Short mmCIF file of C-alpha atoms and ligand atoms in Angstrom, two decimals:
data_model
loop_
_atom_site.label_atom_id
_atom_site.label_comp_id
_atom_site.label_asym_id
_atom_site.label_seq_id
_atom_site.Cartn_x
_atom_site.Cartn_y
_atom_site.Cartn_z
CA UNK A 1 8.64 3.72 -28.79
CA UNK A 2 7.68 0.62 -26.91
CA UNK A 3 5.16 -1.96 -27.95
CA UNK A 4 1.71 -1.38 -26.60
CA UNK A 5 -0.66 -4.18 -25.81
CA UNK A 6 -4.17 -3.28 -24.82
CA UNK A 7 -6.03 -5.86 -22.80
CA UNK A 8 -9.77 -6.04 -22.65
CA UNK A 9 -10.42 -5.59 -18.96
CA UNK A 10 -8.50 -2.58 -17.77
CA UNK A 11 -6.80 -1.11 -20.81
CA UNK A 12 -3.41 -2.21 -19.61
CA UNK A 13 -0.21 -1.57 -21.49
CA UNK A 14 3.02 -3.45 -21.20
CA UNK A 15 6.13 -1.36 -20.82
CA UNK A 16 9.15 -2.74 -22.57
CA UNK A 17 11.46 -0.61 -20.53
CA UNK A 18 11.67 0.61 -17.01
CA UNK A 19 10.35 4.11 -16.77
CA UNK A 20 12.74 6.35 -14.94
CA UNK A 21 11.61 8.84 -12.36
CA UNK A 22 12.29 11.63 -14.84
CA UNK A 23 9.82 10.03 -17.23
CA UNK A 24 7.16 10.24 -14.57
CA UNK A 25 7.81 13.91 -14.23
CA UNK A 26 7.74 14.35 -17.99
CA UNK A 27 4.55 12.41 -18.16
CA UNK A 28 2.98 14.52 -15.50
CA UNK A 29 3.90 17.69 -17.31
CA UNK A 30 2.71 16.22 -20.54
CA UNK A 31 -0.64 15.31 -19.05
CA UNK A 32 -0.92 18.76 -17.56
CA UNK A 33 -0.10 20.50 -20.81
CA UNK A 34 -2.32 18.49 -23.07
CA UNK A 35 -5.04 17.39 -20.73
CA UNK A 36 -4.83 13.99 -22.36
CA UNK A 37 -4.98 10.92 -20.20
CA UNK A 38 -4.99 8.41 -23.05
CA UNK A 39 -3.03 5.31 -22.19
CA UNK A 40 -0.81 4.89 -25.19
CA UNK A 41 0.64 8.34 -25.10
CA UNK A 42 2.75 7.90 -22.04
CA UNK A 43 4.15 4.48 -22.70
CA UNK A 44 7.20 5.78 -24.49
CA UNK A 45 10.64 6.65 -23.25
CA UNK A 46 13.81 4.70 -23.58
CA UNK A 47 15.74 5.82 -20.55
CA UNK A 48 17.07 3.31 -18.07
CA UNK A 49 17.07 3.57 -14.34
CA UNK A 50 20.27 4.98 -12.99
CA UNK A 51 19.90 2.78 -9.96
CA UNK A 52 20.23 -0.94 -10.62
CA UNK A 53 18.52 -1.90 -7.39
CA UNK A 54 15.75 -3.93 -9.00
CA UNK A 55 18.28 -5.89 -11.01
CA UNK A 56 20.53 -6.35 -7.99
CA UNK A 57 17.64 -7.92 -6.20
CA UNK A 58 16.98 -10.31 -9.05
CA UNK A 59 13.75 -8.48 -9.76
CA UNK A 60 12.63 -7.44 -13.15
CA UNK A 61 9.85 -4.90 -13.19
CA UNK A 62 10.48 -4.12 -16.87
CA UNK A 63 7.43 -6.04 -17.89
CA UNK A 64 5.07 -4.69 -15.35
CA UNK A 65 1.63 -4.10 -16.76
CA UNK A 66 0.55 -0.50 -16.80
CA UNK A 67 -3.01 -0.17 -15.62
CA UNK A 68 -5.61 2.53 -15.97
CA UNK A 69 -5.72 3.16 -12.21
CA UNK A 70 -4.99 6.72 -11.29
CA UNK A 71 -4.59 8.19 -14.73
CA UNK A 72 -4.57 11.95 -14.55
CA UNK A 73 -3.53 12.00 -10.90
CA UNK A 74 -0.64 14.25 -10.04
CA UNK A 75 2.04 12.03 -8.52
CA UNK A 76 3.73 12.82 -5.24
CA UNK A 77 7.45 13.19 -5.82
CA UNK A 78 9.62 10.13 -5.25
CA UNK A 79 11.52 12.12 -2.65
CA UNK A 80 8.46 13.05 -0.61
CA UNK A 81 7.03 9.53 -0.75
CA UNK A 82 10.31 8.00 0.43
CA UNK A 83 11.50 10.48 3.05
CA UNK A 84 8.29 11.20 4.98
CA UNK A 85 7.18 7.87 6.36
CA UNK A 86 5.34 6.09 9.12
CA UNK A 87 7.18 2.90 10.04
CA UNK A 88 7.47 2.72 13.82
CA UNK A 89 9.76 -0.31 13.63
CA UNK A 90 12.42 2.19 12.55
CA UNK A 91 11.43 5.11 14.77
CA UNK A 92 8.38 7.22 15.43
CA UNK A 93 9.26 10.45 13.63
CA UNK A 94 8.62 10.92 9.92
CA UNK A 95 12.34 11.20 9.11
CA UNK A 96 13.39 8.15 11.15
CA UNK A 97 12.54 5.33 8.72
CA UNK A 98 14.62 6.64 5.83
CA UNK A 99 17.58 7.10 8.16
CA UNK A 100 17.28 3.94 10.23
CA UNK A 101 16.12 1.38 7.67
CA UNK A 102 18.98 1.58 5.20
CA UNK A 103 20.83 -1.46 6.62
CA UNK A 104 17.69 -3.60 6.79
CA UNK A 105 18.33 -6.80 4.77
CA UNK A 106 15.22 -8.16 3.06
CA UNK A 107 16.71 -10.87 0.86
CA UNK A 108 16.00 -13.76 1.36
CA UNK A 109 12.44 -13.27 2.61
CA UNK A 110 9.66 -15.73 3.24
CA UNK A 111 6.01 -15.54 4.22
CA UNK A 112 4.25 -18.08 6.44
CA UNK A 113 0.64 -18.79 5.56
CA UNK A 114 -1.58 -20.40 8.21
CA UNK A 115 -5.13 -20.92 9.36
CA UNK A 116 -8.26 -21.59 7.33
CA UNK A 117 -6.71 -22.55 3.98
CA UNK A 118 -5.74 -25.75 2.19
CA UNK A 119 -2.30 -24.61 1.09
CA UNK A 120 -0.56 -23.38 4.20
CA UNK A 121 3.19 -23.34 4.83
CA UNK A 122 6.18 -21.09 4.35
CA UNK A 123 6.77 -19.64 0.91
CA UNK A 124 9.81 -17.87 -0.49
CA UNK A 125 8.95 -14.41 -1.70
CA UNK A 126 10.73 -15.08 -4.98
CA UNK A 127 8.41 -18.04 -5.62
CA UNK A 128 5.35 -15.94 -4.85
CA UNK A 129 6.64 -13.33 -7.27
CA UNK A 130 7.23 -15.86 -10.04
CA UNK A 131 3.52 -16.66 -10.04
CA UNK A 132 2.40 -13.06 -9.83
CA UNK A 133 1.33 -10.79 -12.63
CA UNK A 134 3.31 -7.66 -11.85
CA UNK A 135 1.36 -4.47 -12.42
CA UNK A 136 1.74 -0.79 -11.78
CA UNK A 137 -1.14 1.01 -10.11
CA UNK A 138 -1.33 4.67 -9.30
CA UNK A 139 -3.33 5.00 -6.10
CA UNK A 140 -4.25 7.81 -3.76
CA UNK A 141 -3.11 7.07 -0.22
CA UNK A 142 -4.59 8.82 2.83
CA UNK A 143 -3.04 8.59 6.30
CA UNK A 144 -5.34 8.86 9.32
CA UNK A 145 -3.15 11.82 10.35
CA UNK A 146 -4.68 13.82 7.46
CA UNK A 147 -1.81 13.85 4.99
CA UNK A 148 -2.01 12.12 1.63
CA UNK A 149 0.01 11.16 -1.41
CA UNK A 150 -0.34 9.62 -4.87
CA UNK A 151 2.07 6.79 -5.59
CA UNK A 152 2.70 4.48 -8.57
CA UNK A 153 2.96 1.15 -6.75
CA UNK A 154 4.43 -1.94 -8.39
CA UNK A 155 3.00 -5.25 -7.26
CA UNK A 156 0.18 -7.67 -7.78
CA UNK A 157 -3.44 -8.32 -6.87
CA UNK A 158 -3.90 -9.50 -3.28
CA UNK A 159 -6.88 -11.62 -4.37
CA UNK A 160 -4.80 -13.45 -6.99
CA UNK A 161 -2.26 -14.44 -4.35
CA UNK A 162 -4.79 -15.38 -1.66
CA UNK A 163 -6.72 -17.64 -4.06
CA UNK A 164 -3.59 -19.75 -4.55
CA UNK A 165 -3.61 -20.62 -0.83
CA UNK A 166 -7.16 -21.95 -1.27
CA UNK A 167 -8.88 -20.39 1.74
CA UNK A 168 -11.68 -22.57 3.17
CA UNK A 169 -15.27 -21.43 3.65
CA UNK A 170 -14.38 -20.72 7.31
CA UNK A 171 -11.98 -17.98 6.23
CA UNK A 172 -13.98 -14.84 6.98
CA UNK A 173 -10.94 -12.60 7.61
CA UNK A 174 -7.31 -12.46 6.65
CA UNK A 175 -4.64 -10.97 8.85
CA UNK A 176 -1.06 -9.88 8.24
CA UNK A 177 1.98 -9.53 10.47
CA UNK A 178 5.16 -7.55 10.11
CA UNK A 179 8.54 -9.07 10.93
CA UNK A 180 9.47 -9.06 14.60
CA UNK A 181 13.25 -8.79 14.93
CA UNK A 182 14.48 -5.99 17.23
CA UNK A 183 18.07 -6.51 16.03
CA UNK A 184 17.03 -5.67 12.48
CA UNK A 185 14.21 -3.29 13.35
CA UNK A 186 15.66 -1.14 16.12
CA UNK A 187 12.40 0.68 16.85
CA UNK A 188 11.11 -2.61 18.27
CA UNK A 189 13.55 -2.33 21.18
CA UNK A 190 11.09 0.15 22.66
CA UNK A 191 7.55 -0.92 23.42
CA UNK A 192 5.90 1.96 21.60
CA UNK A 193 3.54 -0.58 20.01
CA UNK A 194 2.64 -4.16 20.86
CA UNK A 195 5.01 -5.82 18.35
CA UNK A 196 4.75 -7.35 15.87
CA UNK A 197 2.56 -4.88 13.98
CA UNK A 198 -0.62 -6.61 12.81
CA UNK A 199 -3.55 -5.69 10.67
CA UNK A 200 -6.32 -7.46 8.82
CA UNK A 201 -9.24 -7.27 6.44
CA UNK A 202 -12.58 -8.93 6.01
CA UNK A 203 -12.24 -11.58 3.32
CA UNK A 204 -14.45 -9.75 0.82
CA UNK A 205 -12.36 -6.59 1.31
CA UNK A 206 -9.19 -8.56 0.72
CA UNK A 207 -10.66 -10.10 -2.43
CA UNK A 208 -11.70 -6.72 -3.83
CA UNK A 209 -9.71 -6.01 -7.01
CA UNK A 210 -8.27 -2.80 -5.51
CA UNK A 211 -6.43 -4.62 -2.69
CA UNK A 212 -2.80 -4.79 -3.68
CA UNK A 213 0.47 -6.35 -2.56
CA UNK A 214 3.22 -3.88 -3.38
CA UNK A 215 6.85 -4.82 -3.94
CA UNK A 216 7.98 -1.55 -5.42
CA UNK A 217 7.15 2.01 -6.30
CA UNK A 218 8.07 4.31 -9.19
CA UNK A 219 9.29 1.27 -11.11
CA UNK A 220 11.90 0.50 -8.47
CA UNK A 221 12.22 -2.05 -5.71
CA UNK A 222 10.35 -1.10 -2.56
CA UNK A 223 12.55 1.20 -0.48
CA UNK A 224 13.08 -0.22 3.02
CA UNK A 225 11.38 2.77 4.62
CA UNK A 226 8.22 2.12 2.57
CA UNK A 227 7.91 -1.48 3.72
CA UNK A 228 10.36 -3.66 1.79
CA UNK A 229 10.24 -6.22 0.49
CA UNK A 230 6.45 -6.59 0.43
CA UNK A 231 3.56 -4.64 1.91
CA UNK A 232 -0.16 -4.27 1.64
CA UNK A 233 -1.82 -1.29 -0.06
CA UNK A 234 -5.55 -0.79 0.59
CA UNK A 235 -6.24 2.59 -0.99
CA UNK A 236 -9.77 3.20 0.37
CA UNK A 237 -8.65 2.77 3.99
CA UNK A 238 -6.48 4.88 6.25
CA UNK A 239 -2.79 4.22 5.70
CA UNK A 240 -2.17 2.23 8.87
CA UNK A 241 -4.14 -0.68 7.39
CA UNK A 242 -1.44 -0.93 4.69
CA UNK A 243 0.94 -3.02 6.76
CA UNK A 244 4.61 -3.19 5.82
CA UNK A 245 7.32 -5.89 5.64
CA UNK A 246 4.88 -8.81 5.87
CA UNK A 247 6.09 -12.21 7.11
CA UNK A 248 2.81 -13.87 8.04
CA UNK A 249 -0.67 -14.22 6.55
CA UNK A 250 -3.43 -15.96 8.55
CA UNK A 251 -6.92 -16.88 7.45
CA UNK A 252 -9.32 -16.68 10.39
CA UNK A 253 -12.97 -17.13 11.21
CA UNK A 254 -13.09 -14.17 13.60
CA UNK A 255 -12.00 -10.56 13.36
CA UNK A 256 -8.24 -10.56 13.92
CA UNK A 257 -6.47 -8.24 16.36
CA UNK A 258 -5.10 -5.12 14.68
CA UNK A 259 -2.32 -3.07 16.25
CA UNK A 260 -3.79 0.45 16.11
CA UNK A 261 -7.30 -0.77 16.86
CA UNK A 262 -5.91 -2.38 20.05
CA UNK A 263 -4.09 0.83 20.99
CA UNK A 264 -7.30 2.86 20.83
CA UNK A 265 -10.48 1.35 19.37
CA UNK A 266 -12.38 4.63 19.50
CA UNK A 267 -9.72 6.36 17.41
CA UNK A 268 -8.79 3.55 15.00
CA UNK A 269 -11.63 1.28 13.94
CA UNK A 270 -11.16 -2.16 12.45
CA UNK A 271 -12.60 -0.90 9.17
CA UNK A 272 -10.92 2.52 9.06
CA UNK A 273 -12.44 3.37 5.72
CA UNK A 274 -11.51 6.89 4.69
CA UNK A 275 -14.55 8.98 5.59
CA UNK A 276 -14.69 12.79 5.77
CA UNK A 277 -17.86 12.54 7.90
CA UNK A 278 -16.31 10.53 10.72
CA UNK A 279 -13.81 12.71 12.52
CA UNK A 280 -10.95 11.33 14.52
CA UNK A 281 -11.71 12.17 18.18
CA UNK A 282 -8.77 14.60 18.15
CA UNK A 283 -8.98 16.13 14.65
CA UNK A 284 -11.21 16.60 11.61
CA UNK A 285 -11.02 14.18 8.71
CA UNK A 286 -12.76 16.55 6.29
CA UNK A 287 -9.60 17.58 4.48
CA UNK A 288 -6.02 16.53 3.95
CA UNK A 289 -2.60 17.98 3.18
CA UNK A 290 -0.97 16.53 0.10
CA UNK A 291 2.71 15.69 0.59
CA UNK A 292 4.72 18.33 -1.23
CA UNK A 293 2.04 21.01 -0.91
CA UNK A 294 3.10 24.41 0.37
CA UNK A 295 1.79 25.43 3.74
CA UNK A 296 -0.18 28.25 2.12
CA UNK A 297 -1.88 25.93 -0.37
CA UNK A 298 -5.50 25.16 0.39
CA UNK A 299 -6.20 21.78 1.95
CA UNK A 300 -7.65 19.10 -0.32
CA UNK A 301 -11.14 17.78 0.43
CA UNK A 302 -11.11 14.21 1.68
CA UNK A 303 -13.38 11.87 -0.27
CA UNK A 304 -15.53 9.03 1.03
CA UNK A 305 -13.57 5.79 0.62
CA UNK A 306 -10.72 8.03 -0.53
CA UNK A 307 -12.50 8.42 -3.87
CA UNK A 308 -12.92 4.68 -4.47
CA UNK A 309 -16.63 4.50 -3.54
CA UNK A 310 -17.59 3.14 -6.94
CA UNK A 311 -15.37 0.12 -6.40
CA UNK A 312 -15.97 -0.56 -2.70
CA UNK A 313 -19.16 1.08 -1.36
CA UNK A 314 -21.12 -2.14 -1.99
CA UNK A 315 -18.98 -3.93 0.61
CA UNK A 316 -20.57 -1.76 3.31
CA UNK A 317 -24.07 -1.20 1.97
CA UNK A 318 -25.79 -2.73 5.00
CA UNK A 319 -23.47 -1.16 7.55
CA UNK A 320 -23.75 2.05 9.54
CA UNK A 321 -20.51 3.82 8.60
CA UNK A 322 -20.63 5.92 11.77
CA UNK A 323 -20.74 2.80 13.92
CA UNK A 324 -18.44 0.58 11.89
CA UNK A 325 -15.80 3.18 11.19
N1 MTE B 1 4.68 -2.50 10.05
C1 MTE B 1 4.20 -1.25 9.92
N2 MTE B 1 3.39 -0.98 8.89
C2 MTE B 1 2.90 0.28 8.74
C3 MTE B 1 3.22 1.30 9.67
C4 MTE B 1 4.10 0.96 10.75
O1 MTE B 1 4.44 1.79 11.60
N3 MTE B 1 4.57 -0.32 10.82
N4 MTE B 1 2.68 2.56 9.53
C5 MTE B 1 1.41 2.64 8.78
C6 MTE B 1 0.98 4.02 8.52
S1 MTE B 1 0.30 4.88 9.81
C7 MTE B 1 1.02 4.57 7.27
S2 MTE B 1 0.35 6.10 6.95
C8 MTE B 1 1.70 3.87 6.16
C9 MTE B 1 2.80 4.77 5.62
O2 MTE B 1 3.36 4.24 4.45
P1 MTE B 1 4.52 5.04 3.72
O3 MTE B 1 5.61 5.26 4.70
O4 MTE B 1 4.91 4.20 2.56
O5 MTE B 1 3.91 6.36 3.32
O6 MTE B 1 2.28 2.63 6.55
C10 MTE B 1 1.50 1.87 7.46
N5 MTE B 1 2.09 0.56 7.66
MO1 MO B 2 -0.88 6.57 8.85
#
């Protein structure tokens, strides 16, 4: 049994060992059988990961902090979350990224920070990681295409990282860019999107405690097809806001250009908060299909802000959600 440390703010526990995928499954069954979501109960397990990928990469997620986020959620299987992907840099069909991204080399990796901040420059990912408090957060994730999943992400608070760059008072937005390198990202040889992929947030959205920089999932290094080595995860917004393989962060005074918003502003708003009452012009957003569900299973109701209203509704209290969608 591992040592359990409870912290005051979010009843976090420190795992002394990597939890293998099988442990997640056990845990899920355990939760199902007992109906208990209590933190301490699922911290155990002594198995090691069969794959040494995290270690190969020089990463150590053994000491990631377990958080209370998503307790009681039924996790999507590792297989579904890593074989059904949107990552147009590696092809436009759901099966393309897992097939085409395997040779993608993400070490070394650096991120350039520019714009309205005191500490701009280019930073090695490993240095950013050294300063980060690595956590695990189980989040729901809802794609604008009306499928969804539940994933245990490994990473750190976006706000904690952004604060270190000391944004100035002019920084009203923050934007992110994916790598542009058609040799390494073969999907970029075709102009299916205006590369590089870009997306951004209002500063107060970025500083919300839910906003997360993910470097792994299921206790493992981020698979290439899921956005290695580092991606954004904004769980109350449609999935396309959660930009992958980030190489640039810019602090700006004005709303930054976002790839899908530029493709079709009436279909993909800048905000793109999950909202069952604002349909996509071509389909309903009232319900979603969970990855791994059978085709005969009933659809799941979509929740306002993907179920995170308590944490984020205040950000939009003076806004018309139909207009600023
Ligand atoms: N750079 C980049 N980031 C991206 C995408 C993309 O095509 N390119 N697709 C987005 C979309 S539409 C979704 S739903 C999620 C999918 O993440 P996943 O493959 O980990 O499920 O990534 C988002 N981030
Ligand atoms: Mo998506």
